[in-house]
Amino acid sequence: MGWSTIRGPMEVTVQEAKTHLSRLLRRVEAGETVVIKRGQVRVALLTSALPQAARRQIWGDVQGRLASDFDEIPRELEDYAS
């Protein structure tokens, strides 16, 4: 897929949007905006209609959890861990 997200919102072609609409809607639910282009011309914006508080969080469910087999960070790497 040739999705572009280098600067600003994700940009997809009309064909990509048709093919991957469910995936794009999940990203929009998480708060992203998607630009739909016909050729090189931006023709539409796909944004959430949900209030900010009701948007689905993709990564928030794993925040603050560690695997049961997690080892302490070695001293020589502590500077890189923060």
mmCIF file of C-alpha atoms in Angstrom:
data_model
loop_
_atom_site.group_PDB
_atom_site.id
_atom_site.type_symbol
_atom_site.label_atom_id
_atom_site.label_comp_id
_atom_site.label_asym_id
_atom_site.label_seq_id
_atom_site.Cartn_x
_atom_site.Cartn_y
_atom_site.Cartn_z
ATOM 1 C CA MET A 1 0.000 0.000 0.000
ATOM 2 C CA GLY A 2 1.329 3.465 -0.800
ATOM 3 C CA TRP A 3 0.008 5.293 2.239
ATOM 4 C CA SER A 4 1.800 8.535 2.970
ATOM 5 C CA THR A 5 2.198 9.848 6.539
ATOM 6 C CA ILE A 6 5.503 11.731 6.355
ATOM 7 C CA ARG A 7 4.106 15.164 7.251
ATOM 8 C CA GLY A 8 0.666 15.731 8.631
ATOM 9 C CA PRO A 9 -2.294 13.403 8.224
ATOM 10 C CA MET A 10 -2.207 10.076 6.416
ATOM 11 C CA GLU A 11 -2.940 10.394 2.692
ATOM 12 C CA VAL A 12 -4.518 7.621 0.609
ATOM 13 C CA THR A 13 -5.879 7.335 -2.903
ATOM 14 C CA VAL A 14 -9.571 6.753 -3.574
ATOM 15 C CA GLN A 15 -8.808 3.138 -4.521
ATOM 16 C CA GLU A 16 -6.844 2.549 -1.295
ATOM 17 C CA ALA A 17 -9.666 4.091 0.737
ATOM 18 C CA LYS A 18 -12.212 1.783 -0.909
ATOM 19 C CA THR A 19 -10.050 -1.287 -0.370
ATOM 20 C CA HIS A 20 -9.034 -0.535 3.236
ATOM 21 C CA LEU A 21 -11.978 1.441 4.612
ATOM 22 C CA SER A 22 -12.297 -0.660 7.793
ATOM 23 C CA ARG A 23 -8.615 -0.129 8.658
ATOM 24 C CA LEU A 24 -8.877 3.581 7.984
ATOM 25 C CA LEU A 25 -11.972 3.866 10.176
ATOM 26 C CA ARG A 26 -10.109 2.231 13.077
ATOM 27 C CA ARG A 27 -7.371 4.844 12.727
ATOM 28 C CA VAL A 28 -9.953 7.640 12.574
ATOM 29 C CA GLU A 29 -11.654 6.240 15.705
ATOM 30 C CA ALA A 30 -8.277 6.559 17.439
ATOM 31 C CA GLY A 31 -8.101 10.260 16.568
ATOM 32 C CA GLU A 32 -6.209 10.328 13.268
ATOM 33 C CA THR A 33 -7.323 12.246 10.190
ATOM 34 C CA VAL A 34 -7.074 10.701 6.724
ATOM 35 C CA VAL A 35 -6.844 12.691 3.482
ATOM 36 C CA ILE A 36 -8.329 11.008 0.408
ATOM 37 C CA LYS A 37 -6.766 11.986 -2.921
ATOM 38 C CA ARG A 38 -7.780 11.550 -6.533
ATOM 39 C CA GLY A 39 -4.420 11.408 -8.271
ATOM 40 C CA GLN A 40 -2.378 14.145 -6.600
ATOM 41 C CA VAL A 41 -5.410 16.291 -5.686
ATOM 42 C CA ARG A 42 -6.754 16.175 -2.133
ATOM 43 C CA VAL A 43 -10.523 15.787 -2.417
ATOM 44 C CA ALA A 44 -11.789 14.688 1.024
ATOM 45 C CA LEU A 45 -10.989 14.473 4.728
ATOM 46 C CA LEU A 46 -11.979 11.462 6.821
ATOM 47 C CA THR A 47 -12.270 12.576 10.462
ATOM 48 C CA SER A 48 -14.009 11.300 13.570
ATOM 49 C CA ALA A 49 -17.588 12.286 14.301
ATOM 50 C CA LEU A 50 -17.158 11.103 17.909
ATOM 51 C CA PRO A 51 -16.379 13.504 20.744
ATOM 52 C CA GLN A 52 -12.732 13.352 21.885
ATOM 53 C CA ALA A 53 -13.576 11.402 25.068
ATOM 54 C CA ALA A 54 -15.446 8.673 23.145
ATOM 55 C CA ARG A 55 -12.660 7.940 20.652
ATOM 56 C CA ARG A 56 -11.144 4.485 20.751
ATOM 57 C CA GLN A 57 -7.579 4.358 22.062
ATOM 58 C CA ILE A 58 -5.424 1.864 20.186
ATOM 59 C CA TRP A 59 -2.377 1.705 22.481
ATOM 60 C CA GLY A 60 -3.812 2.869 25.800
ATOM 61 C CA ASP A 61 -4.769 -0.649 26.884
ATOM 62 C CA VAL A 62 -1.149 -1.755 27.308
ATOM 63 C CA GLN A 63 0.139 1.350 29.058
ATOM 64 C CA GLY A 64 1.840 0.619 32.371
ATOM 65 C CA ARG A 65 1.962 -3.164 32.026
ATOM 66 C CA LEU A 66 5.108 -5.285 32.063
ATOM 67 C CA ALA A 67 5.577 -8.883 31.075
ATOM 68 C CA SER A 68 5.900 -11.277 34.012
ATOM 69 C CA ASP A 69 9.380 -12.273 32.790
ATOM 70 C CA PHE A 70 10.624 -8.667 32.488
ATOM 71 C CA ASP A 71 14.229 -8.273 33.655
ATOM 72 C CA GLU A 72 15.599 -5.149 35.300
ATOM 73 C CA ILE A 73 17.438 -2.768 32.982
ATOM 74 C CA PRO A 74 21.236 -3.244 33.180
ATOM 75 C CA ARG A 75 23.075 -0.281 34.763
ATOM 76 C CA GLU A 76 25.002 0.498 31.589
ATOM 77 C CA LEU A 77 21.683 1.049 29.760
ATOM 78 C CA GLU A 78 19.865 3.107 32.417
ATOM 79 C CA ASP A 79 20.658 6.400 30.654
ATOM 80 C CA TYR A 80 18.815 5.163 27.559
ATOM 81 C CA ALA A 81 15.739 3.949 29.444
ATOM 82 C CA SER A 82 14.455 7.354 30.541
#
